[in-house]
Amino acid sequence: MNLMLKEEWICPPSLVESLRMKPCGSTLAAKDDYESKTFASTSYSSPPTVNGAQADEVSLPNKPEKSTTCLVSEETLAKEKVKEQVFIKESYNFLKLLAKKLRYGQAIINTAMFYLLKYTRIYPYTSINKYLVSASCLLLSAKVKNEPIPMEYLAEWYIWAELKRIDPQSRPIISEKMKQEYVSKIQEQEFEILSELNFDVEVELPNKYIAKFFHVSLSKRGKPNEVLSKHAYMFMNDAFTTTAPLFYPPQEIAAAVIYMADVYLKKSPKFQKTYKDKCPSNEEEWFKFIDETLDLKTIIEVKDEIKKCYDRKTSSS
């Protein structure tokens, strides 16, 4: 339901997305039983060993204060929303960089992003060190998925990625003392996140509902639609660069990304001719394959929310 914001509105500094979107209810109800093929090998590569001057420690802010309410205008709210989206995208990109170095797959990344998104509902994003929080969320996510990260590897790659982000030409040497200091900081931040989440770390991802759709669709069509499946998972990953996973259950996100993939493939010059007769929209209420309670109006609403991540104004470098 869209609410027309008045000239002034009471809202938390981290932006009350909930003014326009419904809570997802039991999104955290059950642990995701989808152990997908998106998991990569858990082998680790060693951090880079290069010559150069000793790297200085990256400064970290003090513990942020929790969100409080304040008066903001509609224009200010819109600007802050854009800034928050940039914050989320930059956090996601940094998280992906760490996960790549540690050989972790998309399921762990998406779970970590869910923790980060929930944490930004508690503390204003402007008071959060997104890089430290991203690393701590990745650590927590890997533990929940039973693929724990050796702390030494995480700390080394975190320091390397942070310093490279600040100065791409830097040639850092990471001392044992610095490594141990950052191990402690990451662990402290992880416990802080756990406490604020009330130790509720069960996350149900949309993956299994996408898989369910294609399994049922396969039994009816006789062969899988690999192109549609591939693009649906791509849109699902992009959904975690928005706040949609906080406010919509995984069934609705799964249906929305399949819908987005369908629309994209029908309009794409590359796939238009070969895909046309395979699209699920040719079947009435195709989304019932995912969940009997779904309806097209809600799916379009979720789709519109996910599409915000493609807004040029929120693109990050």
Short mmCIF file of C-alpha atoms in Angstrom, two decimals:
data_model
loop_
_atom_site.label_atom_id
_atom_site.label_comp_id
_atom_site.label_asym_id
_atom_site.label_seq_id
_atom_site.Cartn_x
_atom_site.Cartn_y
_atom_site.Cartn_z
CA MET A 1 0.00 0.00 0.00
CA ASN A 2 1.44 3.35 -1.01
CA LEU A 3 1.12 6.17 1.50
CA MET A 4 1.32 9.79 0.40
CA LEU A 5 3.92 11.42 2.60
CA LYS A 6 2.95 14.78 4.00
CA GLU A 7 5.30 17.72 3.89
CA GLU A 8 6.70 16.60 7.22
CA TRP A 9 6.67 13.09 8.62
CA ILE A 10 7.91 11.35 11.74
CA CYS A 11 10.46 8.69 10.79
CA PRO A 12 13.71 7.09 11.97
CA PRO A 13 16.92 8.45 10.46
CA SER A 14 17.63 5.12 8.76
CA LEU A 15 14.47 5.66 6.69
CA VAL A 16 11.19 4.02 7.50
CA GLU A 17 10.77 1.72 4.55
CA SER A 18 7.99 0.13 6.58
CA LEU A 19 5.75 3.15 5.87
CA ARG A 20 5.19 1.70 2.43
CA MET A 21 5.75 -2.01 2.89
CA LYS A 22 4.26 -4.75 5.01
CA PRO A 23 6.28 -6.89 7.44
CA CYS A 24 7.23 -10.29 6.19
CA GLY A 25 5.86 -12.08 9.24
CA SER A 26 7.63 -15.39 9.65
CA THR A 27 10.38 -14.85 7.09
CA LEU A 28 12.87 -16.09 9.68
CA ALA A 29 10.64 -19.00 10.70
CA ALA A 30 12.56 -21.99 9.41
CA LYS A 31 16.17 -22.57 8.50
CA ASP A 32 16.67 -22.73 4.78
CA ASP A 33 16.91 -26.38 3.81
CA TYR A 34 18.12 -25.48 0.38
CA GLU A 35 21.75 -26.49 0.18
CA SER A 36 22.16 -25.13 -3.31
CA LYS A 37 24.69 -25.62 -6.01
CA THR A 38 25.57 -21.97 -5.50
CA PHE A 39 27.89 -23.05 -2.68
CA ALA A 40 31.45 -23.07 -3.89
CA SER A 41 34.40 -25.03 -2.61
CA THR A 42 35.36 -24.19 0.95
CA SER A 43 39.08 -24.28 0.25
CA TYR A 44 40.93 -21.10 1.08
CA SER A 45 43.48 -19.12 -0.84
CA SER A 46 46.29 -17.40 1.01
CA PRO A 47 46.26 -13.60 1.36
CA PRO A 48 48.70 -11.75 -0.86
CA THR A 49 52.31 -11.57 0.28
CA VAL A 50 53.94 -8.49 -1.15
CA ASN A 51 56.80 -6.19 -0.35
CA GLY A 52 56.16 -2.73 0.96
CA ALA A 53 55.78 -0.54 4.00
CA GLN A 54 53.88 -1.65 7.05
CA ALA A 55 50.19 -0.89 6.59
CA ASP A 56 48.61 1.51 9.05
CA GLU A 57 45.62 0.31 11.01
CA VAL A 58 42.29 1.36 9.58
CA SER A 59 40.40 3.50 12.06
CA LEU A 60 37.02 2.29 13.25
CA PRO A 61 34.17 4.36 14.69
CA ASN A 62 32.80 3.96 18.17
CA LYS A 63 29.71 1.84 18.76
CA PRO A 64 26.78 3.51 16.95
CA GLU A 65 23.74 4.81 18.72
CA LYS A 66 20.37 3.24 18.02
CA SER A 67 17.84 4.94 15.77
CA THR A 68 15.68 7.68 17.20
CA THR A 69 12.79 9.54 15.58
CA CYS A 70 13.10 12.95 13.95
CA LEU A 71 11.19 15.30 11.66
CA VAL A 72 12.16 15.24 7.98
CA SER A 73 10.60 16.64 4.85
CA GLU A 74 9.56 14.52 1.88
CA GLU A 75 12.52 15.82 -0.13
CA THR A 76 14.98 14.93 2.63
CA LEU A 77 13.43 11.50 2.96
CA ALA A 78 13.90 10.86 -0.77
CA LYS A 79 17.56 11.95 -0.65
CA GLU A 80 18.26 9.81 2.39
CA LYS A 81 16.64 6.84 0.71
CA VAL A 82 19.06 7.17 -2.22
CA LYS A 83 22.01 7.39 0.18
CA GLU A 84 20.84 4.32 2.05
CA GLN A 85 20.54 2.36 -1.19
CA VAL A 86 24.11 3.33 -2.09
CA PHE A 87 25.20 2.19 1.38
CA ILE A 88 23.53 -1.19 0.84
CA LYS A 89 25.11 -1.66 -2.60
CA GLU A 90 28.58 -0.78 -1.37
CA SER A 91 28.19 -3.17 1.55
CA TYR A 92 27.04 -5.91 -0.82
CA ASN A 93 29.99 -5.35 -3.17
CA PHE A 94 32.47 -5.49 -0.30
CA LEU A 95 30.81 -8.63 1.03
CA LYS A 96 31.05 -10.26 -2.40
CA LEU A 97 34.74 -9.37 -2.57
CA LEU A 98 35.44 -11.03 0.78
CA ALA A 99 33.31 -14.07 -0.09
CA LYS A 100 35.15 -14.49 -3.40
CA LYS A 101 38.53 -14.44 -1.70
CA LEU A 102 37.31 -16.98 0.86
CA ARG A 103 35.64 -19.17 -1.82
CA TYR A 104 32.08 -18.82 -0.50
CA GLY A 105 28.96 -18.96 -2.64
CA GLN A 106 25.91 -16.79 -3.13
CA ALA A 107 23.74 -18.42 -0.46
CA ILE A 108 26.17 -17.36 2.28
CA ILE A 109 26.42 -13.86 0.76
CA ASN A 110 22.63 -13.43 0.68
CA THR A 111 22.25 -14.67 4.25
CA ALA A 112 24.95 -12.25 5.40
CA MET A 113 23.18 -9.41 3.57
CA PHE A 114 19.95 -10.27 5.36
CA TYR A 115 21.72 -9.89 8.72
CA LEU A 116 23.21 -6.58 7.60
CA LEU A 117 19.83 -5.27 6.44
CA LYS A 118 18.23 -6.19 9.77
CA TYR A 119 21.07 -4.52 11.64
CA THR A 120 20.48 -1.28 9.72
CA ARG A 121 16.88 -1.31 10.95
CA ILE A 122 18.28 -1.03 14.50
CA TYR A 123 21.16 1.40 13.98
CA PRO A 124 21.23 4.30 11.48
CA TYR A 125 23.31 3.31 8.47
CA THR A 126 25.25 6.60 8.81
CA SER A 127 26.70 5.43 12.14
CA ILE A 128 27.77 1.98 10.91
CA ASN A 129 31.17 0.90 9.60
CA LYS A 130 29.73 -1.03 6.66
CA TYR A 131 32.97 -2.88 6.00
CA LEU A 132 33.41 -4.19 9.54
CA VAL A 133 29.71 -5.10 9.78
CA SER A 134 29.85 -6.83 6.37
CA ALA A 135 32.80 -8.97 7.46
CA SER A 136 31.10 -9.86 10.74
CA CYS A 137 27.85 -10.77 8.98
CA LEU A 138 29.80 -13.00 6.59
CA LEU A 139 31.42 -14.73 9.56
CA LEU A 140 28.02 -15.31 11.18
CA SER A 141 26.42 -16.49 7.94
CA ALA A 142 29.18 -19.04 7.30
CA LYS A 143 28.74 -20.44 10.80
CA VAL A 144 24.97 -20.76 10.36
CA LYS A 145 25.53 -22.58 7.06
CA ASN A 146 28.01 -24.92 8.77
CA GLU A 147 30.94 -23.61 6.74
CA PRO A 148 32.85 -21.62 9.38
CA ILE A 149 35.62 -19.27 8.33
CA PRO A 150 39.08 -19.56 9.92
CA MET A 151 39.36 -16.19 11.64
CA GLU A 152 42.94 -15.62 10.50
CA TYR A 153 41.91 -15.83 6.83
CA LEU A 154 38.93 -13.52 7.32
CA ALA A 155 40.96 -10.93 9.26
CA GLU A 156 43.79 -10.90 6.69
CA TRP A 157 41.49 -10.57 3.70
CA TYR A 158 39.38 -7.95 5.51
CA ILE A 159 42.43 -5.78 6.24
CA TRP A 160 43.73 -6.27 2.69
CA ALA A 161 40.36 -5.37 1.12
CA GLU A 162 39.94 -2.32 3.37
CA LEU A 163 43.38 -0.95 2.60
CA LYS A 164 43.00 -1.67 -1.11
CA ARG A 165 39.67 0.16 -1.07
CA ILE A 166 41.31 3.22 0.48
CA ASP A 167 44.40 3.11 -1.74
CA PRO A 168 44.28 0.72 -4.74
CA GLN A 169 48.05 1.19 -5.22
CA SER A 170 48.94 0.17 -1.66
CA ARG A 171 51.17 -2.85 -1.04
CA PRO A 172 50.20 -3.81 2.50
CA ILE A 173 52.13 -6.14 4.78
CA ILE A 174 49.88 -7.50 7.51
CA SER A 175 51.59 -8.15 10.83
CA GLU A 176 50.48 -10.80 13.31
CA LYS A 177 49.68 -8.06 15.82
CA MET A 178 47.39 -6.26 13.37
CA LYS A 179 45.75 -9.55 12.42
CA GLN A 180 44.96 -10.41 16.04
CA GLU A 181 43.57 -6.93 16.68
CA TYR A 182 41.16 -7.28 13.76
CA VAL A 183 40.19 -10.81 14.75
CA SER A 184 39.08 -9.34 18.07
CA LYS A 185 37.20 -6.46 16.42
CA ILE A 186 35.36 -8.71 13.99
CA GLN A 187 34.38 -11.12 16.75
CA GLU A 188 33.14 -8.28 18.95
CA GLN A 189 31.06 -6.91 16.10
CA GLU A 190 29.68 -10.38 15.36
CA PHE A 191 28.50 -10.73 18.97
CA GLU A 192 26.97 -7.26 18.84
CA ILE A 193 24.99 -8.23 15.72
CA LEU A 194 23.90 -11.51 17.32
CA SER A 195 22.68 -9.68 20.40
CA GLU A 196 20.71 -7.12 18.42
CA LEU A 197 19.12 -9.91 16.36
CA ASN A 198 18.17 -11.64 19.63
CA PHE A 199 20.19 -14.62 18.43
CA ASP A 200 17.55 -15.31 15.77
CA VAL A 201 19.75 -16.23 12.82
CA GLU A 202 17.44 -18.59 10.92
CA VAL A 203 16.94 -17.23 7.41
CA GLU A 204 14.76 -18.74 4.70
CA LEU A 205 16.07 -17.74 1.28
CA PRO A 206 13.96 -17.61 -1.91
CA ASN A 207 16.20 -20.25 -3.53
CA LYS A 208 14.12 -23.27 -2.63
CA TYR A 209 10.92 -21.67 -3.94
CA ILE A 210 12.58 -20.92 -7.26
CA ALA A 211 13.80 -24.52 -7.36
CA LYS A 212 10.27 -25.70 -6.49
CA PHE A 213 8.79 -23.73 -9.38
CA PHE A 214 11.18 -25.20 -11.91
CA HIS A 215 10.73 -28.70 -10.50
CA VAL A 216 6.94 -28.51 -10.89
CA SER A 217 7.30 -26.73 -14.22
CA LEU A 218 9.66 -29.46 -15.41
CA SER A 219 7.11 -32.17 -14.64
CA LYS A 220 4.51 -30.32 -16.70
CA ARG A 221 6.73 -29.15 -19.59
CA GLY A 222 9.01 -32.15 -19.88
CA LYS A 223 12.25 -30.16 -19.94
CA PRO A 224 13.80 -27.41 -17.80
CA ASN A 225 14.01 -23.81 -18.94
CA GLU A 226 17.65 -23.15 -18.11
CA VAL A 227 17.71 -19.61 -19.45
CA LEU A 228 14.76 -18.55 -17.31
CA SER A 229 16.24 -20.29 -14.26
CA LYS A 230 19.61 -18.60 -14.69
CA HIS A 231 18.11 -15.13 -14.96
CA ALA A 232 15.71 -15.71 -12.06
CA TYR A 233 18.65 -16.47 -9.76
CA MET A 234 20.48 -13.40 -11.03
CA PHE A 235 17.52 -11.18 -10.18
CA MET A 236 17.19 -12.91 -6.81
CA ASN A 237 20.78 -12.01 -5.92
CA ASP A 238 20.11 -8.41 -6.90
CA ALA A 239 17.07 -8.40 -4.60
CA PHE A 240 19.48 -8.56 -1.66
CA THR A 241 20.88 -5.16 -2.63
CA THR A 242 17.48 -3.73 -1.64
CA THR A 243 15.43 -3.87 1.56
CA ALA A 244 12.83 -6.12 -0.09
CA PRO A 245 13.95 -9.30 1.77
CA LEU A 246 13.08 -7.57 5.06
CA PHE A 247 9.50 -6.83 4.11
CA TYR A 248 8.42 -9.63 1.80
CA PRO A 249 8.51 -13.40 2.44
CA PRO A 250 10.79 -15.56 0.28
CA GLN A 251 7.85 -17.04 -1.67
CA GLU A 252 6.89 -13.59 -2.95
CA ILE A 253 10.47 -12.66 -3.79
CA ALA A 254 10.89 -15.96 -5.68
CA ALA A 255 7.76 -15.31 -7.73
CA ALA A 256 8.80 -11.70 -8.37
CA VAL A 257 12.26 -12.60 -9.70
CA ILE A 258 10.83 -15.32 -11.96
CA TYR A 259 8.36 -12.72 -13.25
CA MET A 260 11.21 -10.24 -13.82
CA ALA A 261 13.27 -12.85 -15.66
CA ASP A 262 10.26 -13.74 -17.81
CA VAL A 263 9.61 -10.10 -18.77
CA TYR A 264 13.30 -9.46 -19.44
CA LEU A 265 13.68 -12.50 -21.71
CA LYS A 266 10.54 -11.68 -23.68
CA LYS A 267 11.81 -8.16 -24.37
CA SER A 268 15.47 -9.00 -24.92
CA PRO A 269 16.43 -9.06 -28.64
CA LYS A 270 18.88 -11.83 -27.84
CA PHE A 271 16.28 -14.22 -26.39
CA GLN A 272 13.00 -12.90 -27.76
CA LYS A 273 12.51 -15.33 -30.65
CA THR A 274 13.65 -18.51 -28.94
CA TYR A 275 12.05 -17.81 -25.55
CA LYS A 276 8.60 -16.57 -26.54
CA ASP A 277 6.74 -19.90 -26.36
CA LYS A 278 8.41 -21.00 -23.11
CA CYS A 279 7.45 -18.15 -20.82
CA PRO A 280 5.45 -19.05 -17.67
CA SER A 281 3.06 -16.15 -18.24
CA ASN A 282 1.54 -18.25 -21.02
CA GLU A 283 0.12 -20.40 -18.22
CA GLU A 284 -2.68 -19.00 -16.09
CA GLU A 285 -1.62 -18.36 -12.49
CA TRP A 286 1.82 -19.92 -12.98
CA PHE A 287 2.83 -18.54 -9.58
CA LYS A 288 0.54 -21.07 -7.89
CA PHE A 289 3.31 -23.59 -8.57
CA ILE A 290 5.26 -21.74 -5.85
CA ASP A 291 2.54 -21.01 -3.32
CA GLU A 292 -1.25 -21.22 -3.52
CA THR A 293 -1.63 -17.94 -1.61
CA LEU A 294 0.28 -15.79 -4.13
CA ASP A 295 -1.44 -13.26 -6.37
CA LEU A 296 -0.18 -11.24 -9.33
CA LYS A 297 -0.79 -7.85 -7.69
CA THR A 298 1.58 -8.65 -4.83
CA ILE A 299 4.17 -10.09 -7.21
CA ILE A 300 4.22 -6.86 -9.22
CA GLU A 301 4.53 -4.86 -6.01
CA VAL A 302 7.60 -6.86 -4.97
CA LYS A 303 9.01 -6.62 -8.50
CA ASP A 304 8.75 -2.82 -8.41
CA GLU A 305 10.61 -2.74 -5.11
CA ILE A 306 13.46 -4.93 -6.38
CA LYS A 307 13.76 -2.82 -9.56
CA LYS A 308 14.87 0.13 -7.43
CA CYS A 309 18.35 -1.37 -7.26
CA TYR A 310 18.74 -0.58 -10.97
CA ASP A 311 18.05 3.12 -10.47
CA ARG A 312 21.03 5.06 -11.84
CA LYS A 313 20.89 7.44 -8.90
CA THR A 314 21.75 4.60 -6.53
CA SER A 315 24.54 3.08 -8.60
CA SER A 316 27.79 2.75 -6.71
CA SER A 317 31.25 2.46 -8.12
#
